[in-house]
Coordinates of C-alpha atoms in Angstrom, one line a residue:
M112 CA -18.3 -178.2 -410.3
K113 CA -21.4 -176.7 -411.8
A114 CA -24.6 -177.8 -410.9
Q115 CA -28.4 -177.4 -411.7
H116 CA -30.7 -174.4 -410.3
I117 CA -34.1 -175.0 -409.1
Q118 CA -36.9 -173.1 -408.3
V119 CA -38.9 -175.2 -405.8
A120 CA -43.1 -174.5 -405.3
T121 CA -43.5 -173.6 -401.7
N122 CA -46.4 -172.5 -399.1
H123 CA -45.9 -170.0 -396.7
Y124 CA -46.2 -170.8 -392.5
R125 CA -47.5 -168.8 -390.3
L126 CA -44.5 -167.1 -388.5
S127 CA -46.3 -164.7 -386.4
N128 CA -44.3 -163.4 -383.1
C129 CA -41.3 -165.2 -384.2
L130 CA -39.1 -162.2 -384.8
S131 CA -38.5 -159.5 -382.2
S132 CA -36.3 -156.6 -381.6
N133 CA -35.1 -158.7 -378.7
V134 CA -34.9 -162.1 -380.8
P135 CA -33.7 -161.5 -383.9
G136 CA -34.5 -164.5 -385.3
L137 CA -36.6 -167.5 -385.4
R138 CA -36.6 -169.9 -382.5
K139 CA -39.2 -172.7 -382.9
R140 CA -39.2 -176.5 -381.8
V141 CA -36.8 -178.7 -384.3
K142 CA -39.8 -180.8 -385.4
V143 CA -41.2 -177.6 -387.1
F144 CA -38.0 -176.6 -388.7
Q145 CA -38.2 -180.3 -390.2
Q146 CA -41.6 -179.5 -391.6
P147 CA -41.8 -179.7 -395.6
H148 CA -40.2 -176.6 -396.7
Y149 CA -40.0 -174.5 -393.3
T150 CA -36.2 -174.3 -393.0
E151 CA -35.8 -173.6 -397.0
N152 CA -38.9 -170.8 -396.5
F153 CA -36.7 -168.8 -393.8
I154 CA -33.2 -169.2 -395.5
Q155 CA -34.7 -168.2 -398.7
A156 CA -36.4 -165.2 -396.7
T157 CA -33.4 -164.5 -395.0
L158 CA -31.2 -164.0 -398.3
S159 CA -34.1 -162.2 -399.9
A160 CA -33.5 -159.6 -396.9
I161 CA -29.7 -158.8 -397.2
P162 CA -30.4 -155.1 -398.1
S163 CA -27.5 -155.2 -400.8
G164 CA -28.8 -158.6 -402.0
P165 CA -28.0 -162.3 -402.1
A166 CA -25.6 -162.2 -405.1
G167 CA -21.7 -162.0 -404.7
S168 CA -22.1 -161.9 -401.0
T169 CA -19.7 -163.4 -398.5
L170 CA -21.3 -164.9 -395.3
I171 CA -20.0 -166.6 -392.0
V172 CA -22.2 -170.0 -391.6
G173 CA -22.1 -171.8 -388.4
G174 CA -24.0 -172.9 -384.6
D175 CA -24.2 -174.1 -381.4
G176 CA -23.8 -178.1 -382.3
R177 CA -27.0 -178.7 -381.3
Y178 CA -29.2 -181.0 -383.2
F179 CA -30.8 -180.5 -386.8
L180 CA -27.2 -178.0 -386.9
E181 CA -25.5 -180.3 -390.0
E182 CA -29.2 -180.4 -391.7
A183 CA -29.9 -176.9 -391.8
I184 CA -26.3 -176.3 -392.7
Q185 CA -26.1 -178.2 -396.1
R186 CA -29.9 -177.0 -397.0
I187 CA -28.3 -173.2 -396.6
I188 CA -25.5 -174.4 -398.9
K189 CA -27.4 -175.4 -401.8
I190 CA -30.2 -172.0 -401.4
A191 CA -27.3 -169.9 -401.4
A192 CA -25.5 -171.3 -404.6
G193 CA -29.0 -171.1 -405.9
N194 CA -29.3 -167.2 -405.1
K195 CA -25.6 -166.8 -406.3
V196 CA -24.1 -165.9 -403.1
S197 CA -20.2 -165.8 -404.0
H198 CA -18.6 -167.5 -400.3
L199 CA -19.8 -169.4 -397.6
I200 CA -17.2 -169.5 -394.6
I201 CA -18.0 -172.4 -392.8
G202 CA -16.8 -173.6 -389.1
Q203 CA -15.6 -176.8 -389.2
N204 CA -18.6 -179.5 -388.4
G205 CA -20.3 -176.4 -388.7
I206 CA -19.3 -175.7 -385.0
F207 CA -19.3 -171.5 -384.4
S208 CA -19.7 -169.5 -381.2
T209 CA -21.9 -166.4 -381.7
P210 CA -19.1 -164.3 -380.7
A211 CA -16.8 -165.7 -383.3
V212 CA -19.3 -165.5 -386.3
S213 CA -19.2 -161.8 -384.8
N214 CA -15.5 -161.5 -385.1
L215 CA -15.2 -163.3 -388.4
I216 CA -18.1 -161.3 -390.0
R217 CA -15.5 -158.0 -389.1
K218 CA -11.8 -159.9 -390.1
R219 CA -13.6 -160.8 -393.3
K220 CA -15.0 -158.1 -394.0
A221 CA -18.6 -160.0 -395.0
T222 CA -21.7 -159.2 -395.9
G223 CA -23.2 -161.0 -392.6
G224 CA -23.6 -163.9 -390.7
I225 CA -26.3 -166.5 -390.3
L226 CA -26.1 -168.4 -387.0
L227 CA -27.9 -171.3 -386.4
T228 CA -28.5 -171.3 -382.8
A229 CA -31.1 -170.9 -380.0
S230 CA -28.9 -169.7 -377.3
H231 CA -29.3 -170.9 -373.8
N232 CA -32.6 -173.4 -374.8
P233 CA -32.6 -176.5 -374.5
G234 CA -31.3 -179.1 -377.7
G235 CA -32.2 -182.0 -379.1
P236 CA -34.9 -183.5 -381.4
D237 CA -37.5 -182.5 -379.1
N238 CA -36.5 -179.2 -378.5
D239 CA -35.3 -175.8 -379.7
F240 CA -33.1 -174.9 -383.1
G241 CA -32.8 -171.4 -384.2
I242 CA -31.6 -169.2 -387.5
K243 CA -31.1 -165.6 -387.0
F244 CA -28.8 -163.4 -389.2
N245 CA -26.1 -160.8 -388.5
M246 CA -24.8 -158.0 -390.3
S247 CA -22.2 -156.5 -391.9
N248 CA -20.7 -155.1 -388.7
G249 CA -21.4 -158.3 -386.8
G250 CA -24.3 -157.2 -384.7
P251 CA -27.8 -158.4 -384.8
A252 CA -29.7 -157.4 -387.9
P253 CA -31.8 -154.0 -386.9
E254 CA -35.7 -154.7 -387.2
S255 CA -35.8 -153.3 -390.3
V256 CA -34.2 -156.2 -391.9
T257 CA -36.0 -158.8 -389.5
D258 CA -39.5 -157.1 -390.5
K259 CA -38.4 -157.6 -394.0
I260 CA -37.7 -161.4 -393.1
Y261 CA -40.9 -161.7 -391.9
K262 CA -42.7 -160.0 -394.6
I263 CA -41.3 -162.6 -397.0
T264 CA -42.1 -165.6 -395.1
T265 CA -45.8 -164.3 -395.4
Q266 CA -45.4 -163.9 -399.2
I267 CA -43.0 -166.9 -400.3
S268 CA -44.4 -168.9 -402.9
S269 CA -40.9 -170.3 -404.0
Y270 CA -37.2 -170.6 -403.2
K271 CA -34.1 -171.0 -405.5
L272 CA -31.3 -173.4 -404.8
A273 CA -28.8 -175.7 -406.3
D274 CA -29.0 -179.2 -406.9
L275 CA -25.0 -179.8 -404.7
P276 CA -23.8 -183.0 -403.4
H277 CA -23.4 -183.5 -399.7
V278 CA -20.7 -181.2 -398.3
D279 CA -17.9 -182.8 -395.7
L280 CA -17.8 -179.5 -393.2
S281 CA -15.1 -181.7 -391.2
A282 CA -12.4 -181.0 -394.0
I283 CA -10.9 -177.8 -393.7
G284 CA -10.2 -176.1 -397.0
S285 CA -11.6 -174.6 -400.0
K286 CA -13.6 -176.1 -402.5
S287 CA -15.9 -174.4 -405.5
Y288 CA -19.3 -175.6 -406.8
G289 CA -20.1 -173.5 -410.1
D290 CA -20.0 -169.6 -409.0
L291 CA -20.1 -170.8 -404.9
T292 CA -16.9 -171.2 -403.0
V293 CA -17.8 -173.2 -399.8
E294 CA -14.5 -172.9 -397.6
V295 CA -14.2 -174.7 -394.5
V296 CA -12.3 -173.4 -391.4
D297 CA -11.1 -173.8 -388.0
S298 CA -13.6 -172.5 -386.0
V299 CA -11.0 -172.0 -383.1
S300 CA -8.0 -169.9 -384.0
D301 CA -9.2 -166.5 -385.1
Y302 CA -11.2 -166.1 -382.0
V303 CA -8.3 -166.8 -380.2
E304 CA -6.0 -164.3 -381.8
L305 CA -8.3 -161.6 -381.2
M306 CA -8.2 -162.4 -377.4
K307 CA -4.7 -162.9 -377.2
E308 CA -4.6 -159.1 -378.9
I309 CA -7.1 -157.8 -376.1
F310 CA -5.8 -159.3 -373.1
D311 CA -2.4 -160.0 -371.4
F312 CA -1.8 -163.7 -371.7
N313 CA 1.8 -163.1 -369.8
M314 CA 0.3 -161.4 -366.8
L315 CA -2.4 -164.3 -366.6
R316 CA 0.3 -166.8 -367.1
D317 CA 2.8 -165.6 -364.1
F318 CA -0.5 -165.5 -362.0
F319 CA -1.0 -169.1 -362.2
K320 CA 2.4 -169.5 -362.1
S321 CA 2.5 -167.7 -358.7
R322 CA -0.4 -169.0 -357.7
P323 CA 0.0 -172.7 -358.3
S324 CA -3.2 -173.5 -355.8
F325 CA -5.7 -171.3 -357.5
R326 CA -7.9 -173.6 -359.3
V327 CA -10.4 -172.9 -362.7
L328 CA -13.5 -174.7 -363.4
F329 CA -14.8 -173.8 -366.8
D330 CA -18.0 -175.6 -367.9
S331 CA -19.0 -174.8 -371.2
M332 CA -22.1 -177.2 -370.5
H333 CA -21.7 -179.4 -373.5
G334 CA -22.2 -176.4 -375.6
V335 CA -20.1 -174.9 -378.6
T336 CA -17.5 -173.2 -376.5
G337 CA -15.6 -176.2 -375.3
P338 CA -13.1 -175.8 -378.0
Y339 CA -12.4 -172.5 -377.4
N340 CA -12.3 -173.6 -373.7
R341 CA -9.3 -175.9 -374.1
R342 CA -7.6 -173.6 -376.9
L343 CA -7.6 -170.8 -374.4
L344 CA -7.2 -172.1 -371.0
V345 CA -5.2 -175.6 -371.2
D346 CA -3.2 -174.9 -374.6
E347 CA -2.3 -170.9 -373.9
L348 CA -2.6 -170.4 -370.5
G349 CA -1.4 -173.6 -369.3
L350 CA -3.8 -174.9 -366.9
P351 CA -4.6 -178.7 -366.1
T352 CA -7.2 -180.3 -368.3
S353 CA -9.2 -180.7 -364.9
S354 CA -10.0 -176.9 -365.5
V355 CA -12.5 -177.6 -368.1
M356 CA -15.8 -179.6 -367.7
N357 CA -18.4 -180.7 -370.2
D358 CA -16.4 -179.2 -373.1
T359 CA -17.4 -181.4 -376.0
P360 CA -20.5 -179.7 -377.8
L361 CA -23.1 -182.4 -377.9
T362 CA -26.5 -182.3 -380.3
D363 CA -28.8 -182.4 -377.1
F364 CA -26.3 -180.6 -374.5
G365 CA -25.9 -183.8 -372.6
G366 CA -29.6 -183.5 -372.0
G367 CA -29.2 -180.3 -369.8
H368 CA -30.2 -176.8 -370.1
P369 CA -27.3 -174.0 -371.5
D370 CA -28.0 -171.7 -369.6
P371 CA -25.2 -170.4 -367.4
N372 CA -27.2 -169.5 -364.1
L373 CA -27.3 -170.9 -360.6
T374 CA -30.3 -173.5 -361.5
Y375 CA -28.9 -175.1 -364.7
A376 CA -25.2 -174.9 -364.1
H377 CA -26.0 -176.9 -360.5
D378 CA -23.0 -179.4 -361.4
L379 CA -20.5 -176.6 -361.4
V380 CA -22.0 -174.9 -358.7
Q381 CA -21.6 -178.2 -356.4
R382 CA -18.5 -178.7 -357.5
V383 CA -16.9 -175.0 -356.8
E384 CA -18.3 -175.3 -353.3
S385 CA -17.8 -179.0 -352.5
E386 CA -14.0 -179.0 -354.1
S387 CA -13.1 -175.2 -352.8
I388 CA -12.4 -174.1 -356.3
D389 CA -11.4 -170.4 -356.8
F390 CA -12.9 -169.7 -360.0
G391 CA -16.0 -170.9 -361.5
A392 CA -17.5 -170.3 -365.1
A393 CA -19.8 -171.0 -367.7
S394 CA -21.0 -170.2 -370.8
D395 CA -24.4 -171.3 -372.6
G396 CA -25.0 -173.1 -375.6
D397 CA -23.6 -170.5 -378.6
G398 CA -21.0 -169.0 -375.9
D399 CA -22.7 -165.4 -375.5
R400 CA -23.6 -165.2 -372.2
N401 CA -21.2 -166.1 -369.0
M402 CA -21.5 -167.1 -365.5
I403 CA -18.9 -166.0 -362.3
I404 CA -18.9 -167.7 -359.1
G405 CA -16.1 -169.0 -356.5
K406 CA -16.6 -170.7 -353.7
G407 CA -18.4 -169.1 -351.6
A408 CA -18.9 -166.5 -353.8
F409 CA -21.3 -165.5 -356.9
V410 CA -21.0 -162.4 -359.1
N411 CA -24.4 -160.8 -360.1
P412 CA -23.9 -160.1 -363.9
S413 CA -25.5 -156.7 -362.9
D414 CA -22.2 -156.2 -360.9
S415 CA -19.9 -157.9 -362.9
V416 CA -20.1 -155.6 -366.4
A417 CA -19.5 -152.6 -362.9
I418 CA -16.5 -154.1 -362.0
I419 CA -14.9 -154.7 -365.7
A420 CA -15.7 -151.3 -366.3
A421 CA -14.0 -150.1 -363.0
Y422 CA -10.7 -152.2 -363.6
A423 CA -10.7 -152.0 -367.3
T424 CA -7.9 -149.7 -368.2
D425 CA -6.0 -151.3 -365.1
A426 CA -6.6 -154.5 -366.1
I427 CA -6.8 -155.4 -369.8
P428 CA -4.3 -153.6 -372.4
Y429 CA -7.2 -153.3 -374.8
F430 CA -8.9 -150.4 -373.1
R431 CA -5.3 -149.0 -372.0
K432 CA -4.8 -148.6 -375.7
T433 CA -8.6 -147.4 -376.5
G434 CA -9.8 -145.3 -373.7
V435 CA -13.3 -146.5 -372.4
K436 CA -15.9 -143.9 -375.0
G437 CA -19.0 -144.9 -373.0
L438 CA -20.5 -147.3 -370.9
A439 CA -24.0 -149.0 -371.7
R440 CA -26.6 -151.3 -369.9
S441 CA -30.1 -152.7 -370.4
M442 CA -33.0 -151.1 -368.7
P443 CA -33.8 -153.9 -366.3
T444 CA -30.0 -154.4 -365.4
S445 CA -29.0 -152.7 -361.6
G446 CA -27.5 -149.3 -361.9
A447 CA -24.2 -150.6 -360.8
L448 CA -22.6 -149.6 -363.8
D449 CA -24.1 -146.1 -363.8
L450 CA -22.2 -145.9 -360.2
V451 CA -18.5 -146.5 -362.1
A452 CA -19.9 -144.0 -364.9
K453 CA -20.6 -141.4 -362.7
K454 CA -17.6 -141.7 -360.9
K455 CA -14.9 -142.2 -363.8
G456 CA -16.8 -139.2 -365.5
I457 CA -18.2 -141.5 -368.3
K458 CA -21.4 -141.3 -370.8
L459 CA -23.6 -144.0 -369.3
Y460 CA -26.8 -144.9 -372.2
E461 CA -29.5 -147.2 -370.6
V462 CA -31.0 -149.1 -373.4
P463 CA -33.8 -151.6 -374.0
T464 CA -32.9 -155.7 -374.0
G465 CA -31.4 -156.5 -377.1
W466 CA -27.9 -156.1 -378.5
K467 CA -28.0 -154.6 -381.4
F468 CA -28.9 -151.3 -379.2
F469 CA -25.3 -151.5 -378.0
G470 CA -23.9 -152.5 -381.4
N471 CA -25.8 -149.1 -382.8
L472 CA -23.6 -147.3 -379.9
M473 CA -20.5 -149.3 -380.8
D474 CA -20.5 -148.6 -384.2
A475 CA -20.9 -144.7 -383.3
N476 CA -17.6 -144.6 -381.3
Q477 CA -20.0 -144.2 -378.1
C478 CA -20.0 -147.1 -376.0
S479 CA -16.9 -149.6 -375.1
I480 CA -18.5 -151.9 -372.3
C481 CA -21.6 -153.0 -372.4
G482 CA -24.2 -155.6 -370.4
E483 CA -27.4 -157.3 -369.6
E484 CA -28.4 -158.7 -366.5
S485 CA -29.4 -161.8 -368.2
F486 CA -25.5 -163.2 -368.0
G487 CA -24.4 -161.1 -371.2
T488 CA -21.9 -158.8 -370.9
G489 CA -19.1 -157.4 -374.1
S490 CA -17.0 -154.9 -375.6
D491 CA -16.5 -153.0 -379.0
H492 CA -14.2 -155.7 -379.9
I493 CA -17.1 -157.2 -381.6
R494 CA -21.0 -156.7 -382.0
E495 CA -22.2 -159.4 -380.0
K496 CA -22.2 -160.4 -375.7
D497 CA -19.5 -162.6 -375.5
G498 CA -19.2 -165.0 -373.0
V499 CA -15.4 -166.0 -373.0
W500 CA -14.6 -162.7 -372.9
A501 CA -16.3 -161.7 -369.8
I502 CA -14.3 -165.0 -368.0
L503 CA -10.8 -163.6 -369.3
A504 CA -11.6 -160.2 -368.3
W505 CA -12.4 -161.2 -365.0
L506 CA -9.0 -164.0 -365.1
S507 CA -7.2 -160.6 -365.8
I508 CA -9.3 -158.6 -362.9
V509 CA -8.0 -161.3 -360.4
A510 CA -4.5 -161.5 -361.7
Y511 CA -4.2 -157.5 -362.0
A512 CA -5.2 -157.5 -357.9
S513 CA -3.3 -160.6 -357.1
K514 CA -0.7 -157.9 -357.6
T515 CA -1.2 -155.7 -354.4
N516 CA -3.6 -159.1 -352.5
P517 CA -1.3 -161.9 -353.3
N518 CA -4.0 -164.0 -352.1
V519 CA -7.0 -162.5 -353.5
S520 CA -10.2 -163.9 -353.9
L521 CA -13.6 -163.2 -356.1
N522 CA -15.5 -161.8 -352.6
D523 CA -12.5 -159.7 -351.7
I524 CA -12.9 -158.0 -354.8
L525 CA -16.3 -158.2 -355.0
N526 CA -16.1 -156.7 -351.2
K527 CA -13.3 -153.8 -352.5
H528 CA -16.1 -152.8 -355.5
Y529 CA -19.0 -152.4 -352.7
E530 CA -16.9 -150.2 -350.1
V531 CA -16.3 -147.9 -352.9
Y532 CA -19.5 -148.0 -354.8
G533 CA -22.2 -149.4 -352.3
R534 CA -24.2 -152.1 -353.4
N535 CA -27.4 -152.6 -355.8
Y536 CA -28.9 -155.6 -354.4
F537 CA -30.8 -157.1 -357.7
S538 CA -32.8 -160.4 -358.6
R539 CA -34.7 -161.8 -361.6
Y540 CA -37.6 -164.5 -361.3
D541 CA -38.0 -166.2 -364.1
Y542 CA -41.1 -167.8 -364.7
E543 CA -40.8 -169.8 -367.7
E544 CA -43.1 -171.2 -370.1
V545 CA -46.4 -169.8 -368.6
D546 CA -49.6 -169.9 -370.6
S547 CA -49.7 -167.3 -372.8
A548 CA -53.1 -165.6 -372.0
A549 CA -52.3 -165.8 -368.3
A550 CA -48.9 -164.2 -368.7
Q551 CA -50.5 -161.4 -370.8
K552 CA -53.3 -160.9 -368.1
V553 CA -50.1 -160.0 -365.4
M554 CA -49.1 -157.6 -368.0
D555 CA -52.5 -155.7 -368.5
N556 CA -52.5 -155.8 -364.5
L557 CA -49.9 -153.8 -364.1
N558 CA -50.3 -151.6 -367.4
A559 CA -53.4 -150.8 -365.5
F560 CA -51.9 -150.0 -362.7
L561 CA -49.7 -147.5 -363.9
P562 CA -51.1 -144.2 -365.1
S563 CA -52.3 -143.8 -361.5
A564 CA -49.4 -145.3 -359.5
K565 CA -47.4 -142.2 -358.8
G566 CA -47.8 -141.4 -355.1
Q567 CA -49.0 -144.7 -354.2
T568 CA -48.0 -146.6 -350.8
L569 CA -46.9 -150.3 -351.4
S570 CA -46.0 -152.2 -348.1
S571 CA -44.7 -155.6 -347.6
G572 CA -43.3 -156.8 -344.4
S573 CA -41.0 -154.1 -342.6
H574 CA -40.8 -152.0 -345.7
T575 CA -43.4 -149.0 -346.9
Y576 CA -42.6 -148.3 -350.6
V577 CA -43.8 -145.2 -352.1
V578 CA -44.2 -144.8 -356.2
A579 CA -42.1 -142.0 -357.7
T580 CA -42.4 -142.9 -361.4
A581 CA -44.1 -145.8 -363.2
D582 CA -44.3 -146.1 -367.1
N583 CA -43.6 -148.6 -370.1
F584 CA -40.0 -147.8 -371.0
E585 CA -39.5 -146.0 -374.6
Y586 CA -36.1 -145.5 -376.2
T587 CA -35.2 -142.9 -378.7
D588 CA -32.2 -143.9 -380.2
P589 CA -29.4 -141.5 -380.0
I590 CA -27.7 -142.8 -383.0
D591 CA -30.3 -143.3 -385.4
H592 CA -33.5 -141.5 -383.7
S593 CA -35.5 -145.0 -384.1
V594 CA -37.9 -145.3 -381.2
S595 CA -38.2 -148.7 -379.4
K596 CA -41.5 -148.5 -377.6
N597 CA -42.7 -151.1 -374.9
Q598 CA -39.6 -152.6 -373.4
G599 CA -40.5 -153.2 -369.8
L600 CA -43.1 -152.2 -367.4
R601 CA -41.1 -150.2 -364.5
I602 CA -42.1 -149.0 -361.1
V603 CA -39.4 -146.8 -359.6
F604 CA -39.9 -145.6 -355.7
E605 CA -38.6 -142.6 -354.1
D606 CA -35.9 -144.5 -352.0
G607 CA -34.6 -145.4 -355.7
S608 CA -36.0 -149.3 -355.9
R609 CA -37.2 -150.6 -358.7
V610 CA -39.8 -153.3 -359.7
I611 CA -39.4 -154.3 -363.2
F612 CA -41.8 -156.5 -365.5
R613 CA -41.1 -158.0 -369.1
L614 CA -42.5 -160.5 -371.2
S615 CA -39.3 -162.2 -372.6
G616 CA -38.8 -163.4 -376.5
T617 CA -36.7 -166.3 -376.4
G618 CA -38.5 -169.1 -375.6
S619 CA -39.6 -171.5 -378.2
Q620 CA -43.4 -171.9 -377.0
G621 CA -45.4 -169.8 -374.6
A622 CA -44.4 -166.9 -372.6
T623 CA -41.7 -166.0 -369.9
I624 CA -42.4 -163.4 -367.0
R625 CA -39.5 -162.0 -366.3
M626 CA -39.6 -160.3 -362.9
Y627 CA -36.6 -157.7 -361.7
V628 CA -36.2 -156.4 -358.2
E629 CA -33.6 -153.8 -357.3
Q630 CA -32.6 -152.3 -354.0
Y631 CA -29.1 -150.1 -353.1
S632 CA -27.6 -150.0 -350.1
K633 CA -24.6 -147.0 -349.9
D634 CA -22.9 -148.9 -346.4
D635 CA -25.1 -152.3 -345.7
T636 CA -23.7 -153.9 -348.4
K637 CA -22.9 -157.7 -346.7
R638 CA -26.3 -159.1 -346.5
E639 CA -27.6 -162.0 -348.2
T640 CA -29.6 -161.1 -351.4
K641 CA -32.4 -162.8 -350.8
E642 CA -32.8 -161.3 -347.1
A643 CA -32.2 -157.6 -348.4
L644 CA -34.8 -157.7 -351.3
K645 CA -37.5 -159.7 -349.4
D646 CA -40.3 -157.3 -348.8
L647 CA -39.3 -155.8 -352.3
I648 CA -39.8 -158.7 -353.8
G649 CA -43.3 -159.4 -352.1
V650 CA -44.5 -155.9 -353.1
A651 CA -43.7 -156.8 -356.9
L652 CA -45.6 -159.8 -356.3
S653 CA -48.4 -158.2 -355.0
V654 CA -48.9 -155.7 -357.3
S655 CA -48.7 -158.0 -360.6
R656 CA -50.7 -160.2 -358.8
L657 CA -48.6 -162.6 -360.8
V658 CA -49.5 -166.0 -358.7
E659 CA -53.1 -165.5 -358.4
L660 CA -53.5 -164.8 -362.3
T661 CA -50.7 -167.3 -363.4
G662 CA -51.3 -170.5 -360.9
R663 CA -47.4 -170.1 -360.6
K664 CA -46.7 -170.3 -356.9
E665 CA -42.4 -170.2 -357.3
P666 CA -40.4 -168.9 -360.1
T667 CA -38.3 -171.5 -362.6
V668 CA -35.0 -169.5 -362.0
I669 CA -34.2 -166.9 -359.4
T670 CA -30.7 -165.1 -360.2

């Protein structure tokens, strides 16, 4: 059917600070997106910023099921038609995990994808929504594109759309609207196919048969991964339906905060402990983050990527086939991965926070496995972090380790790793929705300290730390030689301990201060993290004057 094309006059909105290298998209409250023309402006700007232009393009569209998803997709369809987009591939009911979109962009050789998610932020009419664009490699748009999107939003005076009827997103199949084809696809099948190519599902099935008492519990937190987890764990691996929880995507995530950490995944944590569950896991709203726990065990995200790298070629067929070309971590992530890289003779990259930096390395065949301390882990199978992939990787490690230790537990795997590599005690303190001016005062205070920090002695409790170096992390990309400045304030001590401070761009209002502390021990590896880091945390709080300047005596979340 043909449709009338319309050019709609609009006024631009102030979108300052909405786009960053860490969050290459727009995240705001739903009510902001519901303002007249606001969403349309941003979609038009995004389409106009596509390097090859929107005309004739193929785009993957979907999101995490949060409130405003359906309405946003209907607007995208009309604006895409108005801009002569050729083909939209949309997940059934609008549902698509971020990793699944990245995979399908690559598989279908699409121009890119529009992802409708605010990741791990709460959903619902009074909470957050988000829109971001991924490129043809499946990864987040680089700053050259996000800068162009932002510039267009400051100048836009009209947007193009076609007068189309409401599209039924529940019906799988294709329908043409003039030059635009809208194809609604099963959101899960292509991703499941990819996972079966990467992992040894027969090994996993054999493991579960050999240990019928081994219990798995995967909490989707009412985010997007519920349908994926049911298909993989229940249908493919034969686990009971009791192995998944909160597996129906809800527009408000069931009133919860879909962030897989010990604070927000409290229902999972409680059940794992009270029911003595061997393997617990959680993923976030859009499925790109993960947490791994067990009875009496917590896998720190920094340790997680290191252990996956250590077992990669033994436990995961994909890496036996491709090899491990390189390893990478974000700067705040602990040095546990560095130790694996050194022992195995693999190149290690330290990059700023933001998945696009890993993507550049992967596209150049320089990196196979990477991770961030913010519960993001992934590999070069796609160009996004991938929560479900990480969980299957850990199940594969358990299954592999059970060949020599039939009753192996998560703690057994952790302790064996620490025996070989030592332990990087690591913790992150998140202070969320801090007054922006107060947060900036903290960073200004630290910036003033950095130039004279070297050689200074800082004490807390029974420990004295001598500053070896202090700087604002700067990164020159080895692939495209772009320079990223102001990526985090680092204080490194002579014993190798580190204190790092960053302002995060993942919230929709206020500021989030993230404080990271890390201390390495070769032999003393069985202490509680909080106790091991107590004095270093005291130093970090003292030198930053965080409590004094913000009035926040306790963090919102401790990882």
